[in-house]
PDB file of C-alpha atoms in Angstrom:
ATOM      1  CA  MET A   1      34.368  -7.889 138.985  1.00  0.00           C
ATOM      2  CA  ASP A   2      35.429  -9.271 135.577  1.00  0.00           C
ATOM      3  CA  ARG A   3      39.010  -8.251 134.531  1.00  0.00           C
ATOM      4  CA  ASP A   4      38.194  -5.672 132.140  1.00  0.00           C
ATOM      5  CA  ARG A   5      36.062  -3.626 134.665  1.00  0.00           C
ATOM      6  CA  LEU A   6      39.165  -3.929 137.125  1.00  0.00           C
ATOM      7  CA  ARG A   7      41.729  -2.654 134.479  1.00  0.00           C
ATOM      8  CA  SER A   8      38.936   0.317 133.485  1.00  0.00           C
ATOM      9  CA  ILE A   9      38.751   1.216 137.334  1.00  0.00           C
ATOM     10  CA  ALA A  10      42.662   1.076 137.693  1.00  0.00           C
ATOM     11  CA  SER A  11      43.071   3.357 134.598  1.00  0.00           C
ATOM     12  CA  GLU A  12      40.438   5.790 135.308  1.00  0.00           C
ATOM     13  CA  VAL A  13      41.334   6.048 139.277  1.00  0.00           C
ATOM     14  CA  ALA A  14      45.026   6.747 138.066  1.00  0.00           C
ATOM     15  CA  ARG A  15      43.780   9.431 135.604  1.00  0.00           C
ATOM     16  CA  GLN A  16      42.025  11.230 137.785  1.00  0.00           C
ATOM     17  CA  ALA A  17      44.526  11.196 140.527  1.00  0.00           C
ATOM     18  CA  VAL A  18      47.145  12.533 138.360  1.00  0.00           C
ATOM     19  CA  GLU A  19      44.485  15.439 137.057  1.00  0.00           C
ATOM     20  CA  ARG A  20      43.523  16.125 140.609  1.00  0.00           C
ATOM     21  CA  VAL A  21      46.825  16.767 141.855  1.00  0.00           C
ATOM     22  CA  GLN A  22      47.977  18.341 138.925  1.00  0.00           C
ATOM     23  CA  LEU A  23      50.776  16.298 137.935  1.00  0.00           C
ATOM     24  CA  ASP A  24      52.578  18.186 135.311  1.00  0.00           C
ATOM     25  CA  ASP A  25      55.495  15.655 133.956  1.00  0.00           C
ATOM     26  CA  PRO A  26      55.055  15.672 130.119  1.00  0.00           C
ATOM     27  CA  ASP A  27      55.825  11.900 129.936  1.00  0.00           C
ATOM     28  CA  VAL A  28      53.116  11.338 132.690  1.00  0.00           C
ATOM     29  CA  LEU A  29      50.688  13.228 130.849  1.00  0.00           C
ATOM     30  CA  ARG A  30      51.190  11.798 127.309  1.00  0.00           C
ATOM     31  CA  ALA A  31      50.592   8.524 128.976  1.00  0.00           C
ATOM     32  CA  VAL A  32      47.289   9.653 130.350  1.00  0.00           C
ATOM     33  CA  GLU A  33      46.108  11.435 127.257  1.00  0.00           C
ATOM     34  CA  SER A  34      46.441   8.030 125.508  1.00  0.00           C
ATOM     35  CA  ASP A  35      43.419   5.761 125.325  1.00  0.00           C
ATOM     36  CA  PRO A  36      44.001   3.050 126.544  1.00  0.00           C
ATOM     37  CA  LEU A  37      46.643   3.717 128.384  1.00  0.00           C
ATOM     38  CA  PRO A  38      49.969   2.318 126.798  1.00  0.00           C
ATOM     39  CA  GLU A  39      51.008  -1.180 128.120  1.00  0.00           C
ATOM     40  CA  GLY A  40      54.690  -1.918 128.448  1.00  0.00           C
ATOM     41  CA  ASP A  41      57.672  -2.556 130.542  1.00  0.00           C
ATOM     42  CA  SER A  42      58.823   1.023 129.164  1.00  0.00           C
ATOM     43  CA  LEU A  43      55.952   3.180 130.504  1.00  0.00           C
ATOM     44  CA  ARG A  44      56.152   1.495 133.617  1.00  0.00           C
ATOM     45  CA  ALA A  45      59.872   1.671 134.125  1.00  0.00           C
ATOM     46  CA  MET A  46      59.587   5.918 132.778  1.00  0.00           C
ATOM     47  CA  LEU A  47      56.655   6.123 135.519  1.00  0.00           C
ATOM     48  CA  SER A  48      59.099   4.492 138.223  1.00  0.00           C
ATOM     49  CA  MET A  49      61.317   6.697 137.786  1.00  0.00           C
ATOM     50  CA  VAL A  50      59.014   9.699 138.178  1.00  0.00           C
ATOM     51  CA  VAL A  51      58.242   8.468 141.242  1.00  0.00           C
ATOM     52  CA  GLU A  52      61.305   7.840 142.512  1.00  0.00           C
ATOM     53  CA  ARG A  53      62.068  11.469 141.615  1.00  0.00           C
ATOM     54  CA  LEU A  54      59.124  12.945 143.161  1.00  0.00           C
ATOM     55  CA  ASP A  55      59.867  10.887 146.268  1.00  0.00           C
ATOM     56  CA  GLU A  56      63.716  12.019 146.707  1.00  0.00           C
ATOM     57  CA  VAL A  57      62.383  15.611 146.373  1.00  0.00           C
ATOM     58  CA  ALA A  58      59.356  15.024 148.952  1.00  0.00           C
ATOM     59  CA  TRP A  59      62.195  13.606 151.460  1.00  0.00           C
ATOM     60  CA  GLU A  60      64.912  16.732 150.480  1.00  0.00           C
ATOM     61  CA  ILE A  61      61.877  19.221 151.417  1.00  0.00           C
ATOM     62  CA  GLN A  62      60.858  16.907 154.672  1.00  0.00           C
ATOM     63  CA  SER A  63      64.524  17.581 155.588  1.00  0.00           C
ATOM     64  CA  ARG A  64      64.424  21.139 154.747  1.00  0.00           C
ATOM     65  CA  ILE A  65      61.255  21.753 156.756  1.00  0.00           C
ATOM     66  CA  ASP A  66      63.116  21.398 160.108  1.00  0.00           C
ATOM     67  CA  GLU A  67      65.583  23.869 158.709  1.00  0.00           C
ATOM     68  CA  GLY A  68      62.641  26.104 158.295  1.00  0.00           C
ATOM     69  CA  THR A  69      63.259  26.710 154.362  1.00  0.00           C
ATOM     70  CA  GLU A  70      60.218  24.699 153.454  1.00  0.00           C
ATOM     71  CA  SER A  71      56.805  24.458 154.067  1.00  0.00           C
ATOM     72  CA  GLN A  72      54.726  21.478 154.792  1.00  0.00           C
ATOM     73  CA  ALA A  73      52.459  22.351 151.997  1.00  0.00           C
ATOM     74  CA  ASP A  74      55.471  22.333 149.625  1.00  0.00           C
ATOM     75  CA  TYR A  75      56.160  18.731 150.957  1.00  0.00           C
ATOM     76  CA  GLU A  76      52.517  17.438 150.857  1.00  0.00           C
ATOM     77  CA  SER A  77      52.388  18.746 147.054  1.00  0.00           C
ATOM     78  CA  VAL A  78      55.348  16.718 145.823  1.00  0.00           C
ATOM     79  CA  PHE A  79      54.055  13.759 148.060  1.00  0.00           C
ATOM     80  CA  LYS A  80      50.797  13.958 146.417  1.00  0.00           C
ATOM     81  CA  ARG A  81      52.093  14.011 143.050  1.00  0.00           C
ATOM     82  CA  ALA A  82      54.340  11.138 143.563  1.00  0.00           C
ATOM     83  CA  ARG A  83      51.398   8.955 144.770  1.00  0.00           C
ATOM     84  CA  ALA A  84      49.584  10.087 141.645  1.00  0.00           C
ATOM     85  CA  ALA A  85      52.362   9.004 139.495  1.00  0.00           C
ATOM     86  CA  HIS A  86      52.310   5.814 141.673  1.00  0.00           C
ATOM     87  CA  ALA A  87      48.648   4.957 141.148  1.00  0.00           C
ATOM     88  CA  LEU A  88      49.111   5.550 137.586  1.00  0.00           C
ATOM     89  CA  TRP A  89      52.066   3.028 137.557  1.00  0.00           C
ATOM     90  CA  PHE A  90      49.868   0.401 139.462  1.00  0.00           C
ATOM     91  CA  SER A  91      47.074   0.501 137.143  1.00  0.00           C
ATOM     92  CA  LEU A  92      49.444  -0.946 134.422  1.00  0.00           C
ATOM     93  CA  ASP A  93      49.916  -4.134 136.659  1.00  0.00           C
ATOM     94  CA  PRO A  94      49.426  -7.411 134.812  1.00  0.00           C
ATOM     95  CA  ASP A  95      47.387  -8.363 137.300  1.00  0.00           C
ATOM     96  CA  PRO A  96      43.956  -6.327 137.007  1.00  0.00           C
ATOM     97  CA  MET A  97      43.070  -6.832 140.873  1.00  0.00           C
ATOM     98  CA  VAL A  98      46.364  -5.628 141.682  1.00  0.00           C
ATOM     99  CA  ALA A  99      46.081  -2.792 139.421  1.00  0.00           C
ATOM    100  CA  ALA A 100      42.586  -1.747 140.700  1.00  0.00           C
ATOM    101  CA  LYS A 101      43.063  -2.166 144.463  1.00  0.00           C
ATOM    102  CA  GLU A 102      46.847  -0.329 144.406  1.00  0.00           C
ATOM    103  CA  SER A 103      45.746   2.517 142.615  1.00  0.00           C
ATOM    104  CA  ALA A 104      42.967   3.321 144.398  1.00  0.00           C
ATOM    105  CA  TYR A 105      45.144   3.087 147.412  1.00  0.00           C
ATOM    106  CA  GLU A 106      47.595   5.599 145.944  1.00  0.00           C
ATOM    107  CA  ALA A 107      44.968   7.512 144.521  1.00  0.00           C
ATOM    108  CA  TYR A 108      43.408   7.912 147.604  1.00  0.00           C
ATOM    109  CA  SER A 109      46.931   8.894 149.421  1.00  0.00           C
ATOM    110  CA  ALA A 110      47.098  11.542 146.545  1.00  0.00           C
ATOM    111  CA  THR A 111      43.923  13.399 146.912  1.00  0.00           C
ATOM    112  CA  ASP A 112      42.768  12.578 150.666  1.00  0.00           C
ATOM    113  CA  GLU A 113      39.502  12.070 149.093  1.00  0.00           C
ATOM    114  CA  LEU A 114      37.686   8.863 149.068  1.00  0.00           C
ATOM    115  CA  SER A 115      34.241   9.537 147.533  1.00  0.00           C
ATOM    116  CA  TRP A 116      35.325  10.205 144.038  1.00  0.00           C
ATOM    117  CA  ILE A 117      37.087   6.537 144.102  1.00  0.00           C
ATOM    118  CA  GLU A 118      34.006   4.970 145.614  1.00  0.00           C
ATOM    119  CA  ASP A 119      31.784   6.737 142.821  1.00  0.00           C
ATOM    120  CA  LEU A 120      34.044   5.241 140.029  1.00  0.00           C
ATOM    121  CA  VAL A 121      33.868   1.853 141.291  1.00  0.00           C
ATOM    122  CA  GLY A 122      30.310   1.921 142.011  1.00  0.00           C
ATOM    123  CA  ASP A 123      28.652  -1.512 143.701  1.00  0.00           C
TER     124      ASP A 123
END
């Protein structure tokens, strides 16, 4: 598969993951609405901070589940949004193969569905 096709797959998989989990971070949404995705270290740095923040929230919720003050559904919602943001981060990897593989992995982790990713990738 050529580099442009890999980059296209990575971008579309990440965009759909963000949409499917309803990640509503304004910075993420601005990036997703750009066509093509903006490139550069500043966007990756911002996405890295979003992932880190969401992962921290997920861990906090996880600890409160044991206390009975949060639910597993709350945890899964935040976890899935973190994975979608990470799919977007990976889609900007300088290596198109890494971008495609890792964004697909994170998108699958975010949505628990493989069929839509397989449909995007095709043969």
